[in-house]
Amino acid sequence: MARQLHVELVAVEEKVWSGDADMLVARTTEGELGVLPGHAPLLGQLAEAGQVRIKRSGGQDLAFDVTGGFVSVTATGVTVLAESCTPASSAAAH
């Protein structure tokens, strides 16, 4: 079985989504960042208005519109701490 990436997506008010994924894509102030299992640890600032995409096995991808916050990659997975987070409309999802 392929390694999975543990993802925690948290907004100020609540935990939005938690689970395992194949990849996470987020837009940071430095550009778009793709995180795969085994990625080197890092801390990045999310772009002021952007989207976090979670690619899951079986094609059940998720997309969330986020505003502000940070993305943290550690040996145990990736955490997105957003100021606000709402599910993206299906038309905007990639």
Short mmCIF file of C-alpha atoms in Angstrom, two decimals:
data_model
loop_
_atom_site.label_atom_id
_atom_site.label_comp_id
_atom_site.label_asym_id
_atom_site.label_seq_id
_atom_site.Cartn_x
_atom_site.Cartn_y
_atom_site.Cartn_z
CA MET A 1 0.00 0.00 0.00
CA ALA A 2 1.30 3.48 -0.86
CA ARG A 3 2.21 5.82 1.95
CA GLN A 4 -0.42 8.36 2.87
CA LEU A 5 -0.09 11.93 4.08
CA HIS A 6 -1.99 12.77 7.28
CA VAL A 7 -3.80 16.10 6.84
CA GLU A 8 -5.39 18.36 9.47
CA LEU A 9 -7.33 21.36 8.11
CA VAL A 10 -8.26 23.74 10.92
CA ALA A 11 -9.98 27.13 10.87
CA VAL A 12 -10.10 29.51 13.82
CA GLU A 13 -13.55 28.25 14.84
CA GLU A 14 -13.25 24.51 14.24
CA LYS A 15 -11.48 21.51 12.76
CA VAL A 16 -12.70 21.43 9.16
CA TRP A 17 -11.28 18.14 7.88
CA SER A 18 -8.89 15.46 9.05
CA GLY A 19 -7.75 12.34 7.28
CA ASP A 20 -5.26 10.68 4.99
CA ALA A 21 -4.49 11.91 1.49
CA ASP A 22 -2.15 11.27 -1.42
CA MET A 23 -1.22 14.96 -1.77
CA LEU A 24 -2.08 18.43 -0.52
CA VAL A 25 -1.76 21.57 -2.65
CA ALA A 26 -1.87 25.05 -1.08
CA ARG A 27 -1.07 28.54 -2.32
CA THR A 28 1.47 30.31 -0.12
CA THR A 29 2.96 33.78 -0.30
CA GLU A 30 5.94 32.10 -2.04
CA GLY A 31 3.78 30.35 -4.67
CA GLU A 32 1.86 27.10 -5.00
CA LEU A 33 3.11 24.27 -2.80
CA GLY A 34 2.50 20.57 -3.34
CA VAL A 35 3.06 18.27 -0.35
CA LEU A 36 3.54 14.52 -0.75
CA PRO A 37 4.24 11.90 1.97
CA GLY A 38 7.84 12.27 3.16
CA HIS A 39 8.05 15.99 2.31
CA ALA A 40 10.76 17.93 4.16
CA PRO A 41 9.50 19.87 7.21
CA LEU A 42 8.54 23.48 6.51
CA LEU A 43 6.36 26.35 7.65
CA GLY A 44 4.71 28.55 5.03
CA GLN A 45 2.33 31.49 5.12
CA LEU A 46 -0.88 30.96 3.15
CA ALA A 47 -1.69 33.51 0.47
CA GLU A 48 -4.31 36.01 1.60
CA ALA A 49 -7.02 34.38 -0.50
CA GLY A 50 -6.38 30.97 -1.94
CA GLN A 51 -7.46 27.38 -2.16
CA VAL A 52 -6.29 24.22 -0.44
CA ARG A 53 -6.79 21.06 -2.48
CA ILE A 54 -6.62 17.61 -0.92
CA LYS A 55 -6.04 14.77 -3.38
CA ARG A 56 -7.38 11.47 -2.07
CA SER A 57 -7.23 7.89 -3.32
CA GLY A 58 -10.13 6.94 -5.53
CA GLY A 59 -10.59 10.42 -6.99
CA GLN A 60 -12.48 11.89 -4.02
CA ASP A 61 -10.60 15.18 -4.09
CA LEU A 62 -11.59 18.02 -1.76
CA ALA A 63 -11.13 21.77 -2.20
CA PHE A 64 -11.49 24.56 0.35
CA ASP A 65 -11.28 28.33 -0.05
CA VAL A 66 -9.02 29.69 2.68
CA THR A 67 -8.05 33.15 3.85
CA GLY A 68 -4.81 33.78 5.68
CA GLY A 69 -3.01 31.44 8.05
CA PHE A 70 -0.18 28.95 7.77
CA VAL A 71 0.71 25.51 6.46
CA SER A 72 3.02 23.36 8.58
CA VAL A 73 4.68 20.18 7.32
CA THR A 74 6.24 17.84 9.88
CA ALA A 75 7.34 14.21 9.95
CA THR A 76 3.81 13.24 11.09
CA GLY A 77 1.91 15.07 8.33
CA VAL A 78 0.64 18.47 7.28
CA THR A 79 -1.51 20.95 9.19
CA VAL A 80 -3.27 23.90 7.60
CA LEU A 81 -4.25 26.62 10.09
CA ALA A 82 -6.51 29.06 8.26
CA GLU A 83 -8.17 32.25 9.47
CA SER A 84 -11.28 31.19 7.55
CA CYS A 85 -12.10 28.10 5.53
CA THR A 86 -15.14 27.16 3.47
CA PRO A 87 -15.75 24.30 1.02
CA ALA A 88 -15.05 25.49 -2.52
CA SER A 89 -17.84 25.35 -5.05
CA SER A 90 -17.53 22.31 -7.32
CA ALA A 91 -17.08 24.59 -10.33
CA ALA A 92 -13.91 26.04 -8.78
CA ALA A 93 -12.40 22.70 -7.80
CA HIS A 94 -9.68 21.31 -10.07
#
